[in-house]
Structures are given as structure tokens and as C-alpha cells.
């Protein structure tokens, strides 16, 4: 059942459903002559562009790993991490490349720094529901979907970028708000932007927030417009805890919905 759910999830993603991009790796133990599954992981082969570099390098990312033997969970999780290191070494070869591993439910992120792995990100979410609180923008506003490559080059050049090789003529999004980067123009000037990552029941998931100095409050207006287009009750901003632009969302500078909550997702990325 678990394998079927993962395959359905991967098939729904344009990036993962690309030929030879995603594999499931399962480790089994011989128990009385029968192979008993112990741990499974999902491996994504893509490209990665380092900050301030123009040319991307090959990347192997372990998107998840999950034990199926909960009595020996720590042992099997350690085994699958070691196996992923071997697979990455074979895939990347002697040339430049990046290996990433996403850890879900990690109790202490710094404890994941084993061997050559270093902590790159800890993911946090800022959730808010209901209409925007008092305070409206002055002047004519416009929300547009922007070219992602241009936004990454103009606004996120100091950050590492995990690239998605999408197949030509891929499946159209069924959501009223398609995934991608969106900008808010105020009196003709681009003042802030976010990336729509996807939708969940009742809420729109956003990432990569940025705002021009003095326009941090404009993010609330942009999020409200996208939330209404998507027909969602709320929004969830997802960001790295060490990214000041994301952490600034919850300090009161962004005048968002009536109900607000900051939550650690217990998701960490090492590389």
C-alpha cells in the first residue's frame, strides 16, 4: 500500500514523472526464506545550481526515507543513509555534483551531521487563515505570474537553486493558481513576490518570499490575492529558518490573516 501511494504521488509531479528521474529503493531482510521489507526511500536525479554560479551540476536528492520496521527504526534509517551515500557516489562519479538528503521528523537537526553531511536547511511554516487585517495598499496594484528563471536570477542569485527539469508540454495544473513565481506591482513597480508551491486542503502553500525594502507589508496583499484566486481559506509560507526574509513574516511586519501560527515542520536538508 505504501509503495502504491508513493508511486501515485510521484506520477502526479511533472518533475518526478520525467523519464529516469525518480526511483524507489527498498531494502528487505531475509526472514525465514521470505523477503521482509524494512526501509524504503525515494531518489530524485536532477540538477543543482550553486549560489552565484551560472552552470548547474548533477544532483541526487533523497526526498524521503521511511522505515517499515519500527522496533529497529534507528538501525534501518542509518543503513538506508549509508546506501544512499554509495548510490550517490556511483551516480555523481568523479566530477562535480551535489548529494542532498531530506529528513522528515528529525528530533534534532544538528544530529544529522554525520560524516561529510552538513545541515543546509531547517524548514518552518507560517500559517494564517481568514481575511487580511486592517491596512490596504495605496495606489494601483497588479499581480502577475513571472518567468521563474528571471525571478531566480534577479531575486535569489545568492541562494542555491534546485532545478526542475520539466518535460515539454507537461500536464496543465488543475489548480486556479498554477505553481510558479508571482509578483506584485505597485504603481508599475515590482515590490514583492512569492512562489506558489502547491495546494493542500483549505490552504495555499507559498515559498521564496521577497520584498523591496519598506514594502514588506505588501506580501500580505499578494498572499491574499493568490489565496482568493485559489479559493482557499488560508496560506502557509514555507521557508528556511535561517532565511531572514522568511523569518521576518512572523515578526509583525506582514499584516496577514486573523489567525496566525508559526510551526516547525521537523524537516531538515543535509548535503
Coordinates of C-alpha atoms in Angstrom, one line a residue:
X1 CA 0.0 0.0 0.0
X2 CA 2.8 2.4 0.9
X3 CA 4.7 1.8 -2.4
X4 CA 1.5 2.4 -4.3
X5 CA 0.8 5.7 -2.6
X6 CA 4.4 6.9 -3.3
X7 CA 4.1 5.9 -7.0
X8 CA 0.8 7.8 -7.3
X9 CA 2.4 10.8 -5.7
X10 CA 5.4 10.7 -8.0
X11 CA 3.2 10.2 -11.1
X12 CA 1.3 13.4 -10.2
X13 CA 4.5 15.5 -10.3
X14 CA 5.8 16.7 -13.6
X15 CA 9.4 16.8 -12.4
X16 CA 9.4 13.3 -10.8
X17 CA 7.4 11.7 -13.6
X18 CA 10.1 12.6 -16.2
X19 CA 11.8 9.5 -17.6
X20 CA 14.6 8.1 -15.4
X21 CA 14.2 11.0 -12.9
X22 CA 12.8 9.2 -9.9
X23 CA 13.4 5.7 -8.3
X24 CA 12.2 3.9 -5.3
X25 CA 14.9 1.9 -3.4
X26 CA 13.7 -0.7 -0.9
X27 CA 15.8 -2.7 1.5
X28 CA 14.5 -6.1 2.6
X29 CA 15.7 -8.7 5.2
X30 CA 15.6 -12.4 4.7
X31 CA 13.2 -13.8 7.4
X32 CA 12.5 -17.5 7.2
X33 CA 13.2 -17.6 3.5
X34 CA 10.9 -14.6 2.8
X35 CA 12.0 -11.1 1.9
X36 CA 10.6 -8.7 4.6
X37 CA 10.7 -5.0 3.6
X38 CA 12.5 -2.9 6.2
X39 CA 13.0 0.6 4.8
X40 CA 12.2 2.4 1.6
X41 CA 13.4 5.7 0.1
X42 CA 12.8 7.9 -2.9
X43 CA 15.7 9.1 -5.0
X44 CA 15.4 12.0 -7.5
X45 CA 18.0 12.8 -10.1
X46 CA 18.1 16.4 -11.2
X47 CA 20.4 19.4 -11.4
X48 CA 21.6 21.9 -8.8
X49 CA 23.0 25.5 -9.3
X50 CA 25.2 26.8 -6.6
X51 CA 24.9 30.4 -5.4
X52 CA 26.5 32.9 -7.8
X53 CA 27.3 30.2 -10.3
X54 CA 25.9 30.1 -13.8
X55 CA 26.2 26.4 -14.8
X56 CA 24.3 23.7 -12.8
X57 CA 25.8 20.4 -11.7
X58 CA 24.3 16.9 -11.4
X59 CA 22.4 16.3 -8.2
X60 CA 21.0 13.3 -6.5
X61 CA 18.4 14.0 -3.8
X62 CA 16.9 11.6 -1.4
X63 CA 13.4 13.1 -1.0
X64 CA 12.4 10.8 1.9
X65 CA 13.2 7.6 3.7
X66 CA 10.9 5.6 5.9
X67 CA 11.4 2.5 8.0
X68 CA 8.9 -0.3 7.9
X69 CA 10.4 -2.0 11.0
X70 CA 9.6 0.4 13.8
X71 CA 11.2 -1.7 16.5
X72 CA 14.6 -1.2 14.8
X73 CA 13.9 2.1 13.1
X74 CA 17.2 3.8 14.1
X75 CA 19.3 0.9 12.7
X76 CA 17.4 0.7 9.3
X77 CA 17.4 4.5 8.9
X78 CA 21.2 4.5 9.4
X79 CA 21.5 1.7 6.8
X80 CA 19.5 3.5 4.2
X81 CA 21.5 6.7 4.6
X82 CA 24.7 4.7 4.1
X83 CA 23.2 3.0 1.0
X84 CA 22.2 6.4 -0.4
X85 CA 25.8 7.7 0.0
X86 CA 27.0 4.7 -2.1
X87 CA 24.4 5.3 -4.8
X88 CA 25.2 9.0 -4.9
X89 CA 28.9 8.2 -5.2
X90 CA 28.3 5.9 -8.2
X91 CA 25.8 8.4 -9.9
X92 CA 27.9 11.5 -9.5
X93 CA 31.2 9.8 -10.2
X94 CA 34.5 11.8 -10.0
X95 CA 33.0 15.0 -11.5
X96 CA 31.4 17.9 -9.6
X97 CA 28.0 17.1 -8.1
X98 CA 25.7 17.6 -5.1
X99 CA 24.1 15.0 -2.9
X100 CA 21.1 16.1 -0.8
X101 CA 19.0 14.2 1.7
X102 CA 15.7 15.3 3.1
X103 CA 15.0 14.2 6.7
X104 CA 11.4 14.1 8.0
X105 CA 10.5 14.0 11.7
X106 CA 14.1 14.6 12.8
X107 CA 14.1 15.3 16.6
X108 CA 17.4 17.3 16.4
X109 CA 18.6 18.6 13.1
X110 CA 22.3 19.1 14.2
X111 CA 22.4 15.3 14.9
X112 CA 22.1 14.6 11.2
X113 CA 25.6 16.0 10.5
X114 CA 27.3 12.6 10.1
X115 CA 30.4 12.0 8.1
X116 CA 30.6 14.6 5.3
X117 CA 26.9 15.6 5.6
X118 CA 26.2 19.1 6.7
X119 CA 23.0 20.8 7.7
X120 CA 21.8 23.1 4.9
X121 CA 18.2 24.0 5.9
X122 CA 15.6 23.6 8.6
X123 CA 12.1 24.1 7.3
X124 CA 9.5 26.1 9.2
X125 CA 5.9 27.2 8.2
X126 CA 4.0 30.4 9.0
X127 CA 0.3 29.6 8.6
X128 CA -2.5 32.2 8.6
X129 CA -6.2 32.0 8.0
X130 CA -9.0 34.4 7.3
X131 CA -9.1 37.8 5.6
X132 CA -6.2 40.3 5.7
X133 CA -6.3 42.5 8.8
X134 CA -6.8 46.3 8.6
X135 CA -4.4 48.2 6.3
X136 CA -4.6 48.4 2.5
X137 CA -2.0 49.4 -0.1
X138 CA -2.2 52.9 -1.6
X139 CA -2.1 53.0 -5.4
X140 CA -2.9 50.7 -8.3
X141 CA -1.8 47.1 -7.8
X142 CA -1.3 44.2 -10.2
X143 CA -0.5 40.6 -9.5
X144 CA 1.2 38.7 -12.4
X145 CA 2.8 35.3 -12.9
X146 CA 6.5 35.8 -13.8
X147 CA 9.1 33.8 -15.6
X148 CA 10.7 31.7 -12.9
X149 CA 14.2 31.7 -14.5
X150 CA 14.2 35.5 -14.5
X151 CA 13.0 35.7 -10.9
X152 CA 15.7 33.3 -9.7
X153 CA 18.3 35.3 -11.5
X154 CA 17.1 38.7 -10.2
X155 CA 15.9 38.0 -6.7
X156 CA 17.6 34.8 -5.5
X157 CA 21.0 34.8 -7.0
X158 CA 22.7 34.5 -3.6
X159 CA 20.9 31.2 -2.9
X160 CA 21.4 27.7 -4.1
X161 CA 18.7 26.5 -6.5
X162 CA 17.4 23.0 -7.0
X163 CA 16.4 22.9 -10.7
X164 CA 13.4 21.1 -12.0
X165 CA 13.7 19.6 -15.5
X166 CA 10.1 19.6 -16.6
X167 CA 9.1 17.7 -19.8
X168 CA 7.9 19.8 -22.7
X169 CA 4.2 20.2 -23.0
X170 CA 3.7 18.8 -19.4
X171 CA 0.4 18.4 -17.7
X172 CA -1.5 21.6 -17.1
X173 CA -2.2 22.4 -13.4
X174 CA -5.8 21.8 -12.3
X175 CA -5.5 24.5 -9.7
X176 CA -6.8 28.0 -10.3
X177 CA -3.3 29.2 -9.3
X178 CA -0.6 27.3 -11.1
X179 CA 2.7 26.6 -9.4
X180 CA 5.3 29.2 -10.2
X181 CA 6.6 32.7 -9.2
X182 CA 4.2 35.6 -8.8
X183 CA 5.0 39.3 -8.5
X184 CA 3.1 42.3 -7.1
X185 CA 3.4 45.6 -8.9
X186 CA 2.5 48.7 -7.1
X187 CA 2.1 51.8 -9.3
X188 CA 4.1 49.9 -12.0
X189 CA 7.0 48.9 -9.7
X190 CA 7.7 45.3 -8.7
X191 CA 7.7 45.5 -4.9
X192 CA 7.4 41.8 -3.7
X193 CA 7.0 38.3 -4.8
X194 CA 6.4 34.7 -3.7
X195 CA 6.5 31.2 -5.3
X196 CA 3.3 29.1 -5.3
X197 CA 4.4 25.6 -4.4
X198 CA 1.1 23.9 -4.5
X199 CA -2.3 23.5 -2.7
X200 CA -3.5 21.5 0.3
X201 CA -7.0 21.1 1.7
X202 CA -8.1 24.6 2.8
X203 CA -4.8 26.3 2.2
X204 CA -2.3 27.6 -0.5
X205 CA 1.4 26.7 0.1
X206 CA 3.8 29.5 -0.7
X207 CA 7.6 29.8 -0.6
X208 CA 10.6 32.1 -1.6
X209 CA 9.1 35.3 -0.3
X210 CA 10.9 38.6 -1.0
X211 CA 10.1 42.2 -0.7
X212 CA 11.8 45.5 -1.6
X213 CA 12.9 47.5 1.5
X214 CA 9.9 49.3 3.0
X215 CA 7.4 47.0 1.2
X216 CA 7.3 44.0 3.5
X217 CA 3.7 44.6 4.2
X218 CA 2.8 44.2 0.5
X219 CA 3.4 40.5 0.9
X220 CA 0.1 40.2 2.8
X221 CA -1.8 41.8 -0.1
X222 CA -0.1 39.4 -2.6
X223 CA -0.8 36.3 -0.5
X224 CA -4.5 37.4 0.0
X225 CA -5.0 37.9 -3.8
X226 CA -3.5 34.4 -4.5
X227 CA -5.5 32.8 -1.7
X228 CA -8.7 34.2 -3.1
X229 CA -7.9 33.1 -6.6
X230 CA -7.2 29.6 -5.4
X231 CA -10.4 29.5 -3.3
X232 CA -8.5 28.6 -0.1
X233 CA -9.2 29.6 3.4
X234 CA -5.6 30.2 4.4
X235 CA -2.0 30.3 3.3
X236 CA 1.2 28.6 4.5
X237 CA 4.5 30.2 4.0
X238 CA 7.3 27.6 4.0
X239 CA 10.9 28.8 4.5
X240 CA 14.3 28.0 5.8
X241 CA 14.6 29.2 9.4
X242 CA 18.0 30.8 8.6
X243 CA 16.5 32.9 5.7
X244 CA 15.8 36.3 7.3
X245 CA 13.3 37.1 4.5
X246 CA 11.1 34.2 5.6
X247 CA 11.6 34.6 9.3
X248 CA 10.5 38.2 9.1
X249 CA 7.0 37.1 8.1
X250 CA 6.0 36.3 11.7
X251 CA 7.6 39.3 13.5
X252 CA 4.6 41.5 12.8
X253 CA 5.9 43.3 9.7
X254 CA 3.5 41.4 7.5
X255 CA -0.1 42.3 8.3
X256 CA -1.7 38.9 7.4
X257 CA -4.9 36.9 8.4
X258 CA -6.8 36.9 11.6
X259 CA -5.5 33.5 12.8
X260 CA -1.7 33.1 12.7
X261 CA 0.7 30.4 13.8
X262 CA 4.4 29.6 13.3
X263 CA 5.1 25.9 13.2
X264 CA 8.3 23.8 12.9
X265 CA 7.8 21.1 10.3
X266 CA 10.7 19.0 11.7
X267 CA 12.0 18.7 8.1
X268 CA 15.8 19.2 7.6
X269 CA 18.0 19.1 4.5
X270 CA 21.6 17.9 4.6
X271 CA 24.2 17.7 1.8

